[in-house]
mmCIF file of C-alpha atoms in Angstrom:
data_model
loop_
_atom_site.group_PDB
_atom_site.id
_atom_site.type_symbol
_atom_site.label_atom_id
_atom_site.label_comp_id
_atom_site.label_asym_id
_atom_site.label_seq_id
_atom_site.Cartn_x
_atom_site.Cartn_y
_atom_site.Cartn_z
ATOM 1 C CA UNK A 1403 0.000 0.000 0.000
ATOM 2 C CA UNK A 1404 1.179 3.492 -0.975
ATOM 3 C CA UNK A 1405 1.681 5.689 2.120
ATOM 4 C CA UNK A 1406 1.825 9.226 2.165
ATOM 5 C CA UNK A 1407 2.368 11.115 5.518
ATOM 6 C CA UNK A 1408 1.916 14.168 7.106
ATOM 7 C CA UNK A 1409 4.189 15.383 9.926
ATOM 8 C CA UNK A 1410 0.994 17.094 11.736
ATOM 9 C CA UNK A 1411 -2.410 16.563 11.791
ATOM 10 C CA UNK A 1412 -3.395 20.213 13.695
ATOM 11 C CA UNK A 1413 -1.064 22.962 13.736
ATOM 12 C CA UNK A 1414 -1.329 26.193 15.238
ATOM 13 C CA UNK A 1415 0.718 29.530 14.399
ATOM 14 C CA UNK A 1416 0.858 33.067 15.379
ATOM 15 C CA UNK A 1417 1.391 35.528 12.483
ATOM 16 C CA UNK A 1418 4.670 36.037 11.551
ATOM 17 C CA UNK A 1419 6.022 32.946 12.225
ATOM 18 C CA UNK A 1420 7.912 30.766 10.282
ATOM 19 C CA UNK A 1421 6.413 27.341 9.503
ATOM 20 C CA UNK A 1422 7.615 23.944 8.408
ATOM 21 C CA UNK A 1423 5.071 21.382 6.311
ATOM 22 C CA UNK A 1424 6.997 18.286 5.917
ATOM 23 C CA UNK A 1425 5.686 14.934 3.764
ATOM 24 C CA UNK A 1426 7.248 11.896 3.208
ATOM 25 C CA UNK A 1427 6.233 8.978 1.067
ATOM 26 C CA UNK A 1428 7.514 5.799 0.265
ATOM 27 C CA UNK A 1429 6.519 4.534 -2.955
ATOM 28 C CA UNK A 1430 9.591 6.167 -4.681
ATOM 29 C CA UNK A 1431 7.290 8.250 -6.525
ATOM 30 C CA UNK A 1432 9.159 10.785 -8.969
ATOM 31 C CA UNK A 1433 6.065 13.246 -8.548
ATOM 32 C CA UNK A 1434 5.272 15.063 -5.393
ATOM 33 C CA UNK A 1435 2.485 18.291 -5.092
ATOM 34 C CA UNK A 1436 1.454 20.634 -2.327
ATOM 35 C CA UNK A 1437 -2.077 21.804 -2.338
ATOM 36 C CA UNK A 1438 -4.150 23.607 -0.211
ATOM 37 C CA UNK A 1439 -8.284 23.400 0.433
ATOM 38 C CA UNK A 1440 -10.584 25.741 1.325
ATOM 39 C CA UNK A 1441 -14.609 25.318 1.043
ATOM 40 C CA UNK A 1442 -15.813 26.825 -1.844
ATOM 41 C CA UNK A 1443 -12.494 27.080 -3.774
ATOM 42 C CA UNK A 1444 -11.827 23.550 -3.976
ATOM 43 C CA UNK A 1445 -8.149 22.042 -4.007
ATOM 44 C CA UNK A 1446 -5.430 24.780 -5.367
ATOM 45 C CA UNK A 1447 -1.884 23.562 -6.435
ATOM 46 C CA UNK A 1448 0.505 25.669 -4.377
ATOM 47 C CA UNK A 1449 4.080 24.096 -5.603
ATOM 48 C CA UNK A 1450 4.954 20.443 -7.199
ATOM 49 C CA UNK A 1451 8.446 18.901 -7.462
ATOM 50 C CA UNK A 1452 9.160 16.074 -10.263
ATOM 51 C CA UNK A 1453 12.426 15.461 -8.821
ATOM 52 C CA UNK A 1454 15.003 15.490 -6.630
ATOM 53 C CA UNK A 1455 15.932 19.691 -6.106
ATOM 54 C CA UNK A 1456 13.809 20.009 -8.850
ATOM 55 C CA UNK A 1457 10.715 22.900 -8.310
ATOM 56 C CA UNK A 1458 8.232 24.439 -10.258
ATOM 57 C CA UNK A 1459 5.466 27.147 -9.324
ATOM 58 C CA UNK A 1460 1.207 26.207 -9.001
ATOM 59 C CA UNK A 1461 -1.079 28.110 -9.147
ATOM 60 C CA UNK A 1462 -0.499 29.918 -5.989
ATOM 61 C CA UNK A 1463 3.077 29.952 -5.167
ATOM 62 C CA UNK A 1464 2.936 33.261 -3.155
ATOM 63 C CA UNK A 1465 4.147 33.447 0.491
ATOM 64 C CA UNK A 1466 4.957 29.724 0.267
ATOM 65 C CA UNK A 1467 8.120 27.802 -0.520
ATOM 66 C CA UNK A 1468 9.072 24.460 -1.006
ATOM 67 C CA UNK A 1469 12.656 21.930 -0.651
ATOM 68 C CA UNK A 1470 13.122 18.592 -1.876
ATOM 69 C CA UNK A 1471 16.867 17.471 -0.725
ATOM 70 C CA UNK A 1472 15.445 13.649 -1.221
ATOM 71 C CA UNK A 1473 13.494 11.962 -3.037
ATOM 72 C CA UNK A 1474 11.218 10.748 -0.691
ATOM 73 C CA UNK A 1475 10.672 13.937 1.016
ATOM 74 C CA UNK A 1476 8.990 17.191 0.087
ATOM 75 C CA UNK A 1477 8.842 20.333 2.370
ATOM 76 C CA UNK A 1478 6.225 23.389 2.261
ATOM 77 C CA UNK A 1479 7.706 26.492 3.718
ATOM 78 C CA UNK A 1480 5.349 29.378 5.232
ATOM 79 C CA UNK A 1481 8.090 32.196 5.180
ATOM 80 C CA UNK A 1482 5.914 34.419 7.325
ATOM 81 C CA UNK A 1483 2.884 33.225 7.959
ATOM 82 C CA UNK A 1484 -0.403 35.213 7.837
ATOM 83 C CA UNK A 1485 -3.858 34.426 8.930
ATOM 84 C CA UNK A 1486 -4.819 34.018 5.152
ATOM 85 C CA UNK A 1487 -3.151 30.879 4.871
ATOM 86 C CA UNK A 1488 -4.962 29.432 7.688
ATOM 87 C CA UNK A 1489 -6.382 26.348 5.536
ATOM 88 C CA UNK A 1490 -5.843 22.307 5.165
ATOM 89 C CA UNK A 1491 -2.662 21.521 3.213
ATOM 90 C CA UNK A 1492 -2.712 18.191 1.422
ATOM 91 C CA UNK A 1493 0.545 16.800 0.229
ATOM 92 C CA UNK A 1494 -0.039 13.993 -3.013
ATOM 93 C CA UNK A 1495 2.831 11.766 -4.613
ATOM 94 C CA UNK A 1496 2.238 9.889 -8.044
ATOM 95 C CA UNK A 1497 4.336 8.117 -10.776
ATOM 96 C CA UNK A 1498 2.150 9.891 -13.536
ATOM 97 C CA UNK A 1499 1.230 8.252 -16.644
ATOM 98 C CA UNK A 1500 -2.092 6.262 -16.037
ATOM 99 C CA UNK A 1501 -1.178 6.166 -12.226
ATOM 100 C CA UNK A 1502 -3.011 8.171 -9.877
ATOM 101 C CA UNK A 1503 -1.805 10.494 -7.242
ATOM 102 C CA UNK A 1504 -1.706 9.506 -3.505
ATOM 103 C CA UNK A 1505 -2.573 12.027 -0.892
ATOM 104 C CA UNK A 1506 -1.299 12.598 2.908
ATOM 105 C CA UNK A 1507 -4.065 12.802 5.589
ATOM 106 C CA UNK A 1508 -3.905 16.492 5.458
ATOM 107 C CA UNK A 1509 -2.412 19.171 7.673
ATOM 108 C CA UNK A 1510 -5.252 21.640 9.518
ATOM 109 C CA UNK A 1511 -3.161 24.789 9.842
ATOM 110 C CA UNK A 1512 -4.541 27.605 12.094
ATOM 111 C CA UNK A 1513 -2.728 31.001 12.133
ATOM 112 C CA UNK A 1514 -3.789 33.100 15.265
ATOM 113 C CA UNK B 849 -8.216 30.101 -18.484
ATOM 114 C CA UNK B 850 -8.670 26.493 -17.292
ATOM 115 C CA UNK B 851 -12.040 25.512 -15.635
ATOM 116 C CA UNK B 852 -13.488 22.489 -14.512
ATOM 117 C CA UNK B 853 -17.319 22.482 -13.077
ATOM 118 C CA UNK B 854 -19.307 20.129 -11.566
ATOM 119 C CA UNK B 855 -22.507 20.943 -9.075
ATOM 120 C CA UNK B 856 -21.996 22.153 -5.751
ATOM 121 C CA UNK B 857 -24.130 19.287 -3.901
ATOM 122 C CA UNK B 858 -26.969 16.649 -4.878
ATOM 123 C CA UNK B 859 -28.829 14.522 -2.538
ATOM 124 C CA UNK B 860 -29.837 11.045 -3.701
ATOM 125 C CA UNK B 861 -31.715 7.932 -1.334
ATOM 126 C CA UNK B 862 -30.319 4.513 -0.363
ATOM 127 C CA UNK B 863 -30.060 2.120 -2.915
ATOM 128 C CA UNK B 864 -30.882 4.328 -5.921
ATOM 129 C CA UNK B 865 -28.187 5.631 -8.716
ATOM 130 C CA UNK B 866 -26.894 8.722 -9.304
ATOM 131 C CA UNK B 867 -24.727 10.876 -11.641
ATOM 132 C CA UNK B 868 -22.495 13.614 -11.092
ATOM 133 C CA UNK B 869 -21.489 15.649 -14.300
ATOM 134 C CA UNK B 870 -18.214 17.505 -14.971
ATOM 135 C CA UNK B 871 -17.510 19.512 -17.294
ATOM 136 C CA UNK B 872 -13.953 20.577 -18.445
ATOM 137 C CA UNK B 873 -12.032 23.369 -20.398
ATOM 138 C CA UNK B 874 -8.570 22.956 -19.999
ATOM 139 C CA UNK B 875 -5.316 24.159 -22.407
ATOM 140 C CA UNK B 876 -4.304 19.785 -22.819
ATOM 141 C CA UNK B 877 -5.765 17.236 -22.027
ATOM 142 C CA UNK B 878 -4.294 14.008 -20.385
ATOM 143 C CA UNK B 879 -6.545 12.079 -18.327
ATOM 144 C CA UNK B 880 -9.711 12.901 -16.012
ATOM 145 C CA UNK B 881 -9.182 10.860 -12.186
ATOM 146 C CA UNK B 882 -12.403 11.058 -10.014
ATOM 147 C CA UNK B 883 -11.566 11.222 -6.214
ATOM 148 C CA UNK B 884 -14.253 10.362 -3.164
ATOM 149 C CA UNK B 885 -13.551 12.856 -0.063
ATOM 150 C CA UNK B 886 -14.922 12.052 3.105
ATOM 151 C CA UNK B 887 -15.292 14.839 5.663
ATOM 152 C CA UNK B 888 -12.112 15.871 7.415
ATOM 153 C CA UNK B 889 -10.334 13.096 5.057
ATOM 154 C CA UNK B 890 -8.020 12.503 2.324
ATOM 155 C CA UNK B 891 -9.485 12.303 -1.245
ATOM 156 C CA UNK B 892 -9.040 8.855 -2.271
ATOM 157 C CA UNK B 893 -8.788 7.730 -5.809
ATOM 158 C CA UNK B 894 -11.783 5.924 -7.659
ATOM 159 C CA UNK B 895 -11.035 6.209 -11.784
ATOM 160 C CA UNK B 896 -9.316 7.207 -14.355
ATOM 161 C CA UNK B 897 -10.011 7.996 -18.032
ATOM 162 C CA UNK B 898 -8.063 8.871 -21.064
ATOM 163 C CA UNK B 899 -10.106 7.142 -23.726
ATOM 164 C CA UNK B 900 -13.842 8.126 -24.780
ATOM 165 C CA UNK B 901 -16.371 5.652 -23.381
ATOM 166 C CA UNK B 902 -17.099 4.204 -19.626
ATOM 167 C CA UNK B 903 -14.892 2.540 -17.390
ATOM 168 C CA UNK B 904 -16.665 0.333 -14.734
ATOM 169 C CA UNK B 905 -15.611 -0.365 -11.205
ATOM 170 C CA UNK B 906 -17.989 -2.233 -9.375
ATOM 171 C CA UNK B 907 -20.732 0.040 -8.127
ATOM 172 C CA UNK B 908 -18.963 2.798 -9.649
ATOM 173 C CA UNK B 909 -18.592 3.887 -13.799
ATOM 174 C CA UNK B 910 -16.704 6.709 -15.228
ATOM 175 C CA UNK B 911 -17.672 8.177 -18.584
ATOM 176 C CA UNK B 912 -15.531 10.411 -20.885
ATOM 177 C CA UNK B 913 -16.454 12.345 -23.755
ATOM 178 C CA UNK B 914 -13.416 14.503 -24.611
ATOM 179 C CA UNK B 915 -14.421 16.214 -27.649
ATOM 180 C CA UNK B 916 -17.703 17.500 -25.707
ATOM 181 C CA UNK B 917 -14.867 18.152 -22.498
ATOM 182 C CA UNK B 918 -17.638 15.970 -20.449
ATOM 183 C CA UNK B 919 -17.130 13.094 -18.043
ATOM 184 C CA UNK B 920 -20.031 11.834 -15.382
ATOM 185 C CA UNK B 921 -19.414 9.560 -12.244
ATOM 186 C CA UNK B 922 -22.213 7.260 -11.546
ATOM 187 C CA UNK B 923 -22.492 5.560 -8.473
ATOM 188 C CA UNK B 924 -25.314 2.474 -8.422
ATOM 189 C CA UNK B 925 -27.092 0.737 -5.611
ATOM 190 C CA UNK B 926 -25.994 3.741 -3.486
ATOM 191 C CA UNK B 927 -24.973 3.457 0.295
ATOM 192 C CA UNK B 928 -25.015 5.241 3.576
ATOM 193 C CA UNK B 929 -21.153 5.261 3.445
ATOM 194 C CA UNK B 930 -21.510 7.025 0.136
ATOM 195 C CA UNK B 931 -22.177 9.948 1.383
ATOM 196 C CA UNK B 932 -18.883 12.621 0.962
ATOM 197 C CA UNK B 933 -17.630 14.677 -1.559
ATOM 198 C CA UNK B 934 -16.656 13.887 -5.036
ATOM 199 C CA UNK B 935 -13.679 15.705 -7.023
ATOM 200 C CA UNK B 936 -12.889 15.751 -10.586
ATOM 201 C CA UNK B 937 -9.868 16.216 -11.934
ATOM 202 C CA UNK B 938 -8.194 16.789 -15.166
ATOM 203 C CA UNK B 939 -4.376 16.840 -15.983
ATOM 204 C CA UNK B 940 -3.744 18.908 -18.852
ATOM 205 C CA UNK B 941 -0.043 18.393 -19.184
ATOM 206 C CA UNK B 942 2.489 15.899 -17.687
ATOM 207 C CA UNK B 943 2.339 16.871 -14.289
ATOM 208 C CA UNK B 944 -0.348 19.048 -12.731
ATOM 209 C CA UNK B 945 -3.668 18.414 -11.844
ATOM 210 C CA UNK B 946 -6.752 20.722 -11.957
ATOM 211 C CA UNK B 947 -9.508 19.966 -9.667
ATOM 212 C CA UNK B 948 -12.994 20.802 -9.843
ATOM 213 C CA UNK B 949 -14.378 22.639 -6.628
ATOM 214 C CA UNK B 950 -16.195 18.849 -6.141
ATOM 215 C CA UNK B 951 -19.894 17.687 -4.924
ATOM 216 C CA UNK B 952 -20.863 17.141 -2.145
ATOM 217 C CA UNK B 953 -23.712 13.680 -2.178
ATOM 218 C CA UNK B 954 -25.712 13.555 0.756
ATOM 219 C CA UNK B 955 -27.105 10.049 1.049
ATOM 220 C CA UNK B 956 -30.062 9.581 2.779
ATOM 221 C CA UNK B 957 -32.124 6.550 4.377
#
């Protein structure tokens, strides 16, 4: 079984502070994607990786950042984080092609 | 711009069928998944289409039209457990996905 995780469930964060969203998975998946969800606006691409150090921008890359030093790992960065960003974050990884892509259980982040 | 609709909620009854429409305008076009969400949950995969016609999983079928940019999910002999939300999404290029804003199906007894 493909198995995607999430290093928090719940977060909470005042503004300003700088925040680490780590995933891992371990299906040594080439593809890995940060999105987040908010009711209403559905699920928004923020950054995806499709390898190793390898980055490119979603669809809304600002105020967020992202590192993959290993392939199995895949980091969203909150430089400064603001109380617009309060939202779930959902990290996926998928081979492409006709496969699918596997999500993490989500991260419920709260900024105060 | 790159758009993909689908209805904002539908209620159906136990046991009955139902079909949720999506409807896509995208810049490519390579592949349409369909994921179930429950509440406070991951979205989990159900299908995948690439080809015109239906794909059939069990209780569930996947239809694709791509020249009319149109796919439906349609979920038979419904159950309780069937209630959630329902995402389309299309992947235009190689790598990213677009997802609909997804349905929520409210299942009742």
């Amino acid at each position: 079984d493909v198995k995607v995780t999430q290093s928090s469930r719940y977060l909470v964060k005042r503004t300003g502070e700088k925040v680490f969203l780590e995933c891992v998975q371990d299906m040594d998946h080439e593809n890995m994607f940060w999105y987040r969800q908010d009711p209403g606006l559905g699920l928004r691409l923020i950054y995806f990786s499709y390898d190793v150090k390898m980055k490119e921008k979603g669809d809304i890359p600002e105020g967020y950042s992202v590192s993959r030093e290993k392939k199995e790992r895949f980091s969203l960065i909150l430089e400064s984080a603001s109380t617009n960003q309060t939202s779930m974050y959902l990290c996926a990884s998928g081979q492409g092609g006709q496969e699918t892509q596997y999500f993490g259980p989500g991260t419920r982040l709260l900024v105060l | 711009g790159q758009n993909i609709d689908q209805p904002t909620e539908m209620t159906a009854t136990e046991g009955a069928i139902v079909q949720i429409n999506c409807t896509y305008q995208t810049s490519g076009f390579n592949g349409l998944f369909w994921y179930q969400q429950h509440a406070g949950e991951a979205p989990t995969f159900l299908s995948y289409n690439v080809l015109d016609g239906l794909e059939e999983k069990g209780r569930f079928s996947s239809f694709l039209s791509r020249s009319k940019g149109y796919s439906y999910l349609l979920l038979k002999e419904l159950q309780m457990k069937d209630s959630a939300s329902y995402l389309c999404a299309v992947r235009p290029g190689t790598y990213k996905y677009i997802f609909g804003t997804g349905t929520r199906l409210k299942v009742l007894a």
